[in-house]
JSON list of C-alpha atoms in Angstrom, two decimals:
[
{"chain": "A", "resi": 1, "resn": "MET", "atom": "CA", "xyz": [0.00, -0.10, 0.02]},
{"chain": "A", "resi": 2, "resn": "HIS", "atom": "CA", "xyz": [1.14, 3.39, -0.57]},
{"chain": "A", "resi": 3, "resn": "ASP", "atom": "CA", "xyz": [2.16, 5.56, 2.33]},
{"chain": "A", "resi": 4, "resn": "THR", "atom": "CA", "xyz": [1.91, 8.95, 0.30]},
{"chain": "A", "resi": 5, "resn": "LEU", "atom": "CA", "xyz": [-1.02, 10.92, -0.98]},
{"chain": "A", "resi": 6, "resn": "THR", "atom": "CA", "xyz": [-1.25, 11.45, -4.51]},
{"chain": "A", "resi": 7, "resn": "PRO", "atom": "CA", "xyz": [-3.18, 14.40, -5.69]},
{"chain": "A", "resi": 8, "resn": "ARG", "atom": "CA", "xyz": [-5.61, 11.96, -7.19]},
{"chain": "A", "resi": 9, "resn": "ARG", "atom": "CA", "xyz": [-6.13, 10.14, -3.91]},
{"chain": "A", "resi": 10, "resn": "THR", "atom": "CA", "xyz": [-6.40, 13.67, -1.97]},
{"chain": "A", "resi": 11, "resn": "VAL", "atom": "CA", "xyz": [-9.17, 14.60, -4.54]},
{"chain": "A", "resi": 12, "resn": "ALA", "atom": "CA", "xyz": [-10.93, 11.18, -3.75]},
{"chain": "A", "resi": 13, "resn": "LEU", "atom": "CA", "xyz": [-10.93, 11.64, -0.39]},
{"chain": "A", "resi": 14, "resn": "ILE", "atom": "CA", "xyz": [-12.37, 15.25, -0.50]},
{"chain": "A", "resi": 15, "resn": "ALA", "atom": "CA", "xyz": [-15.01, 13.88, -2.71]},
{"chain": "A", "resi": 16, "resn": "LEU", "atom": "CA", "xyz": [-15.77, 10.97, -0.16]},
{"chain": "A", "resi": 17, "resn": "ALA", "atom": "CA", "xyz": [-15.87, 13.37, 2.70]},
{"chain": "A", "resi": 18, "resn": "TRP", "atom": "CA", "xyz": [-18.11, 15.83, 0.56]},
{"chain": "A", "resi": 19, "resn": "LEU", "atom": "CA", "xyz": [-20.51, 12.91, -0.24]},
{"chain": "A", "resi": 20, "resn": "ALA", "atom": "CA", "xyz": [-20.60, 11.52, 3.41]},
{"chain": "A", "resi": 21, "resn": "GLY", "atom": "CA", "xyz": [-21.08, 15.08, 4.63]},
{"chain": "A", "resi": 22, "resn": "GLY", "atom": "CA", "xyz": [-24.06, 15.65, 2.23]},
{"chain": "A", "resi": 23, "resn": "PHE", "atom": "CA", "xyz": [-25.45, 12.54, 2.66]},
{"chain": "A", "resi": 24, "resn": "LEU", "atom": "CA", "xyz": [-25.51, 13.17, 6.59]},
{"chain": "A", "resi": 25, "resn": "LEU", "atom": "CA", "xyz": [-27.02, 16.66, 5.98]},
{"chain": "A", "resi": 26, "resn": "LEU", "atom": "CA", "xyz": [-29.98, 15.42, 3.76]},
{"chain": "A", "resi": 27, "resn": "LEU", "atom": "CA", "xyz": [-30.69, 12.55, 6.11]},
{"chain": "A", "resi": 28, "resn": "LEU", "atom": "CA", "xyz": [-30.42, 14.38, 9.56]},
{"chain": "A", "resi": 29, "resn": "THR", "atom": "CA", "xyz": [-31.94, 18.00, 8.62]},
{"chain": "A", "resi": 30, "resn": "PRO", "atom": "CA", "xyz": [-35.25, 18.99, 7.50]},
{"chain": "A", "resi": 31, "resn": "LEU", "atom": "CA", "xyz": [-33.69, 19.88, 4.13]},
{"chain": "A", "resi": 32, "resn": "SER", "atom": "CA", "xyz": [-35.57, 18.02, 1.34]},
{"chain": "A", "resi": 33, "resn": "ALA", "atom": "CA", "xyz": [-33.96, 16.42, -1.73]},
{"chain": "A", "resi": 34, "resn": "ARG", "atom": "CA", "xyz": [-36.38, 18.46, -3.80]},
{"chain": "A", "resi": 35, "resn": "SER", "atom": "CA", "xyz": [-38.27, 21.95, -3.04]},
{"chain": "A", "resi": 36, "resn": "GLU", "atom": "CA", "xyz": [-40.39, 24.31, -4.95]},
{"chain": "A", "resi": 37, "resn": "THR", "atom": "CA", "xyz": [-37.89, 27.17, -4.66]},
{"chain": "A", "resi": 38, "resn": "LEU", "atom": "CA", "xyz": [-34.57, 25.20, -5.14]},
{"chain": "A", "resi": 39, "resn": "GLY", "atom": "CA", "xyz": [-35.63, 22.55, -7.12]},
{"chain": "A", "resi": 40, "resn": "TRP", "atom": "CA", "xyz": [-32.90, 19.46, -7.07]},
{"chain": "A", "resi": 41, "resn": "THR", "atom": "CA", "xyz": [-30.06, 22.03, -6.25]},
{"chain": "A", "resi": 42, "resn": "PRO", "atom": "CA", "xyz": [-29.44, 20.45, -2.69]},
{"chain": "A", "resi": 43, "resn": "THR", "atom": "CA", "xyz": [-29.46, 17.11, -3.91]},
{"chain": "A", "resi": 44, "resn": "PHE", "atom": "CA", "xyz": [-27.21, 17.72, -6.86]},
{"chain": "A", "resi": 45, "resn": "TRP", "atom": "CA", "xyz": [-24.71, 19.67, -4.83]},
{"chain": "A", "resi": 46, "resn": "LEU", "atom": "CA", "xyz": [-24.64, 17.30, -1.77]},
{"chain": "A", "resi": 47, "resn": "LEU", "atom": "CA", "xyz": [-24.69, 13.91, -3.31]},
{"chain": "A", "resi": 48, "resn": "LEU", "atom": "CA", "xyz": [-24.50, 13.96, -7.24]},
{"chain": "A", "resi": 49, "resn": "ALA", "atom": "CA", "xyz": [-21.57, 16.59, -7.64]},
{"chain": "A", "resi": 50, "resn": "PRO", "atom": "CA", "xyz": [-19.18, 14.44, -5.57]},
{"chain": "A", "resi": 51, "resn": "MET", "atom": "CA", "xyz": [-20.38, 11.26, -7.04]},
{"chain": "A", "resi": 52, "resn": "SER", "atom": "CA", "xyz": [-19.60, 13.05, -10.52]},
{"chain": "A", "resi": 53, "resn": "VAL", "atom": "CA", "xyz": [-16.09, 13.84, -9.20]},
{"chain": "A", "resi": 54, "resn": "LEU", "atom": "CA", "xyz": [-15.43, 10.11, -8.00]},
{"chain": "A", "resi": 55, "resn": "VAL", "atom": "CA", "xyz": [-16.70, 8.75, -11.33]},
{"chain": "A", "resi": 56, "resn": "ALA", "atom": "CA", "xyz": [-14.48, 11.30, -13.37]},
{"chain": "A", "resi": 57, "resn": "ILE", "atom": "CA", "xyz": [-11.36, 9.92, -11.11]},
{"chain": "A", "resi": 58, "resn": "LYS", "atom": "CA", "xyz": [-12.21, 6.33, -11.89]},
{"chain": "A", "resi": 59, "resn": "PRO", "atom": "CA", "xyz": [-14.93, 5.78, -14.32]},
{"chain": "A", "resi": 60, "resn": "ARG", "atom": "CA", "xyz": [-15.59, 1.91, -13.34]},
{"chain": "A", "resi": 61, "resn": "LEU", "atom": "CA", "xyz": [-16.08, 2.72, -9.77]},
{"chain": "A", "resi": 62, "resn": "PRO", "atom": "CA", "xyz": [-19.91, 2.34, -9.92]},
{"chain": "A", "resi": 63, "resn": "LEU", "atom": "CA", "xyz": [-19.52, -1.02, -11.65]},
{"chain": "A", "resi": 64, "resn": "ASP", "atom": "CA", "xyz": [-16.88, -2.44, -9.35]},
{"chain": "A", "resi": 65, "resn": "LEU", "atom": "CA", "xyz": [-19.10, -1.36, -6.17]},
{"chain": "A", "resi": 66, "resn": "LEU", "atom": "CA", "xyz": [-22.05, -3.00, -7.90]},
{"chain": "A", "resi": 67, "resn": "ALA", "atom": "CA", "xyz": [-19.96, -6.19, -8.73]},
{"chain": "A", "resi": 68, "resn": "ALA", "atom": "CA", "xyz": [-18.51, -6.44, -4.90]},
{"chain": "A", "resi": 69, "resn": "LEU", "atom": "CA", "xyz": [-22.34, -6.12, -3.74]},
{"chain": "A", "resi": 70, "resn": "MET", "atom": "CA", "xyz": [-23.53, -8.78, -6.20]},
{"chain": "A", "resi": 71, "resn": "ARG", "atom": "CA", "xyz": [-20.54, -11.39, -4.78]},
{"chain": "A", "resi": 72, "resn": "ARG", "atom": "CA", "xyz": [-21.87, -11.05, -1.10]}
]
């Protein structure tokens, strides 16, 4: 395992922290996923944007995660 953080790993860690924080914020606050005034903006910025960053870093990530879930 590598002991140093490469720029790619740093971006991935930031995106994962952003995704986890956004998920918790949507889960634990009265902020809804969609509202009349904001539309889908909270969901996009809290969940879809960090997921997009992770997919841009490693395009096969969703398929790898799905395959890992199917193997269980």
